[in-house]
Short mmCIF file of C-alpha atoms in Angstrom, two decimals:
data_model
loop_
_atom_site.label_atom_id
_atom_site.label_comp_id
_atom_site.label_asym_id
_atom_site.label_seq_id
_atom_site.Cartn_x
_atom_site.Cartn_y
_atom_site.Cartn_z
CA HIS R 222 106.15 -156.70 -166.06
CA THR R 223 106.36 -154.66 -162.87
CA LYS R 224 107.84 -151.14 -163.13
CA GLU R 225 111.62 -151.01 -162.69
CA SER R 226 111.30 -148.40 -159.92
CA PHE R 227 110.35 -151.21 -157.49
CA PHE R 228 113.69 -152.98 -157.96
CA GLU R 229 117.41 -152.60 -157.39
CA PHE R 230 119.69 -154.02 -160.08
CA THR R 231 123.27 -155.15 -159.50
CA VAL R 232 125.61 -155.80 -162.42
CA THR R 233 126.91 -159.37 -162.52
CA GLY R 234 128.36 -161.81 -165.06
CA GLY R 235 131.29 -159.62 -166.05
CA GLY R 236 129.06 -156.60 -166.59
CA LEU R 237 126.80 -158.36 -169.10
CA SER R 238 123.85 -159.24 -166.90
CA LEU R 239 121.93 -158.26 -163.76
CA LYS R 240 120.88 -159.54 -160.35
CA ILE R 241 117.59 -158.16 -158.99
CA SER R 242 116.22 -157.41 -155.53
CA ALA R 243 113.45 -155.33 -153.99
CA LYS R 244 114.15 -151.64 -153.55
CA THR R 245 114.10 -150.73 -149.88
CA GLY R 246 111.60 -148.15 -148.70
CA VAL R 247 108.98 -148.87 -151.37
CA THR R 248 105.84 -150.99 -151.15
CA LEU R 249 105.91 -153.67 -153.82
CA PRO R 250 102.82 -154.46 -155.89
CA SER R 251 100.82 -157.55 -154.87
CA TRP R 252 101.32 -159.12 -158.31
CA LEU R 253 105.05 -159.06 -158.98
CA ILE R 254 106.44 -159.83 -162.43
CA ILE R 255 110.23 -159.95 -162.57
CA PRO R 256 111.48 -158.25 -165.78
CA GLU R 257 113.51 -160.22 -168.32
CA THR R 258 115.77 -157.27 -169.10
CA TYR R 259 116.70 -153.83 -167.79
CA ASN R 260 118.79 -151.27 -169.71
CA GLU R 261 119.43 -153.89 -172.42
CA LYS R 262 120.96 -156.36 -169.95
CA ASP R 263 119.37 -159.72 -169.07
CA VAL R 264 118.11 -160.18 -165.53
CA ILE R 265 119.64 -163.58 -164.73
CA ALA R 266 119.47 -163.84 -160.93
CA ILE R 267 117.39 -162.96 -157.91
CA ALA R 268 119.63 -161.84 -155.07
CA PRO R 269 119.87 -163.93 -151.91
CA ARG R 270 117.16 -162.65 -149.54
CA GLY R 271 116.37 -160.07 -152.23
CA PHE R 272 112.62 -160.16 -151.50
CA ALA R 273 112.63 -161.93 -148.11
CA GLY R 274 109.89 -160.96 -145.69
CA ARG R 275 108.09 -158.72 -148.17
CA ASN R 276 104.53 -159.45 -147.11
CA GLU R 277 102.89 -157.29 -149.73
CA ILE R 278 103.59 -159.92 -152.44
CA LEU R 279 100.71 -162.28 -153.29
CA SER R 280 102.08 -163.65 -156.56
CA VAL R 281 105.43 -163.65 -158.36
CA VAL R 282 106.22 -164.55 -161.97
CA ILE R 283 109.86 -165.37 -162.71
CA PRO R 284 110.85 -165.39 -166.41
CA VAL R 285 113.00 -168.10 -167.97
CA THR R 286 115.90 -165.62 -168.29
CA VAL R 287 116.39 -165.85 -164.50
CA THR R 288 118.70 -168.83 -164.11
CA LYS R 289 119.28 -168.56 -160.35
CA THR R 290 117.00 -167.75 -157.47
CA GLY R 291 119.31 -167.01 -154.54
CA ALA R 292 119.21 -168.53 -151.06
CA GLY R 293 116.27 -167.20 -149.07
CA ALA R 294 115.23 -164.95 -151.98
CA PHE R 295 111.53 -164.97 -151.03
CA ALA R 296 111.83 -166.52 -147.56
CA ASP R 297 109.13 -165.63 -145.03
CA CYS R 298 106.85 -163.89 -147.52
CA ASP R 299 103.77 -164.81 -145.48
CA THR R 300 101.22 -163.55 -148.00
CA LEU R 301 102.75 -165.21 -151.09
CA THR R 302 100.20 -167.66 -152.54
CA GLU R 303 101.50 -168.27 -156.09
CA VAL R 304 104.90 -168.69 -157.74
CA VAL R 305 105.32 -169.14 -161.51
CA TYR R 306 108.66 -170.14 -163.05
CA GLY R 307 109.46 -170.38 -166.74
CA LYS R 308 106.69 -168.23 -168.17
CA ASN R 309 106.90 -168.41 -171.98
CA ALA R 310 109.62 -171.08 -171.82
CA ALA R 311 110.20 -172.60 -175.23
CA LYS R 312 111.12 -176.20 -175.94
CA THR R 313 113.62 -177.67 -178.37
CA GLU R 314 113.20 -181.38 -179.04
CA GLY R 315 111.07 -181.75 -175.91
CA VAL R 316 113.54 -180.00 -173.60
CA TYR R 317 113.01 -176.52 -172.17
CA ASN R 318 115.40 -173.81 -173.34
CA GLY R 319 116.47 -172.60 -169.95
CA THR R 320 117.97 -173.85 -166.76
CA GLN R 321 116.43 -172.29 -163.70
CA GLN R 322 117.89 -173.16 -160.32
CA ILE R 323 116.24 -172.50 -156.98
CA ALA R 324 118.73 -172.22 -154.09
CA SER R 325 118.29 -173.48 -150.54
CA ASP R 326 115.56 -171.84 -148.44
CA ALA R 327 114.48 -169.68 -151.42
CA PHE R 328 110.80 -169.85 -150.45
CA SER R 329 111.09 -171.27 -146.94
CA GLY R 330 108.45 -170.09 -144.54
CA CYS R 331 105.99 -169.01 -147.25
CA VAL R 332 103.15 -170.48 -145.21
CA ASN R 333 100.35 -169.50 -147.61
CA LEU R 334 101.97 -170.73 -150.84
CA GLU R 335 99.40 -172.91 -152.65
CA LYS R 336 100.12 -172.66 -156.39
CA LEU R 337 103.51 -173.51 -157.80
CA THR R 338 104.57 -173.74 -161.46
CA LEU R 339 108.11 -175.04 -161.97
CA THR R 340 108.45 -175.01 -165.77
CA ALA R 341 112.13 -175.14 -166.87
CA VAL R 342 113.41 -175.57 -163.29
CA THR R 343 116.35 -177.98 -163.32
CA LYS R 344 117.54 -177.85 -159.70
CA ILE R 345 115.82 -177.25 -156.37
CA GLY R 346 117.96 -176.82 -153.27
CA GLU R 347 117.56 -177.93 -149.68
CA ARG R 348 114.49 -176.61 -147.84
CA ALA R 349 113.71 -174.43 -150.88
CA PHE R 350 110.02 -174.75 -150.00
CA GLY R 351 110.46 -175.70 -146.34
CA GLY R 352 107.57 -174.70 -144.13
CA CYS R 353 105.22 -174.17 -147.09
CA VAL R 354 102.45 -175.93 -145.18
CA ASN R 355 99.61 -175.06 -147.58
CA LEU R 356 101.39 -176.48 -150.63
CA LYS R 357 99.78 -179.82 -151.58
CA SER R 358 101.66 -180.83 -154.74
CA ALA R 359 104.41 -179.77 -157.10
CA THR R 360 105.23 -180.92 -160.61
CA VAL R 361 108.87 -180.82 -161.67
CA GLU R 362 110.73 -181.75 -164.83
CA GLU R 363 111.50 -185.42 -165.28
CA THR R 364 115.25 -184.76 -165.05
CA ALA R 365 115.19 -182.04 -162.36
CA ASP R 366 117.62 -182.43 -159.47
CA VAL R 367 115.40 -182.04 -156.41
CA SER R 368 116.93 -182.16 -152.93
CA ALA R 369 115.31 -184.80 -150.72
CA ASN R 370 114.10 -182.15 -148.26
CA ALA R 371 113.27 -179.41 -150.79
CA PHE R 372 109.57 -179.68 -149.96
CA PRO R 373 107.66 -180.52 -146.77
CA SER R 374 106.94 -184.26 -146.49
CA THR R 375 103.23 -183.56 -147.01
CA VAL R 376 103.79 -182.28 -150.58
CA GLU R 377 103.15 -184.72 -153.42
CA ILE R 378 105.98 -184.47 -155.98
CA LYS R 379 105.04 -185.30 -159.57
CA ARG R 380 107.58 -185.75 -162.36
CA GLY R 381 107.28 -184.59 -165.96
CA ILE R 382 106.16 -181.17 -167.18
#
């Protein structure tokens, strides 16, 4: 994963877990891998607008421990081309062990986003990928709750990961 010095961590969940965002004043690496844990606490959320407008990011990998990607978390990241959810997600009886939710506008305005992996994502909010004009298709879980306008109308939505 990416070094912890690039991030700010906020305690959440009654002190048991963490919310993550980009540290201000530092240039993030192009290939960003969100850590699963920090100081023995699970990283369970990405802060609303936590990485918005950070145009140094080309790719982001979000582990299955992150259950919530906040509103506008990566909005307007013009250079972002790839997003991977649910890396190393395990299945029990054909169902992913993890419930990842993507809030409204989380990736809106990411005009160069082309590759999207939504493993273990169970809910996608309104305009989550709005304005992602280079995105051609997205595959979501069969049972995922996807807002009608989560993706641009030009994106082909496939069911069943």
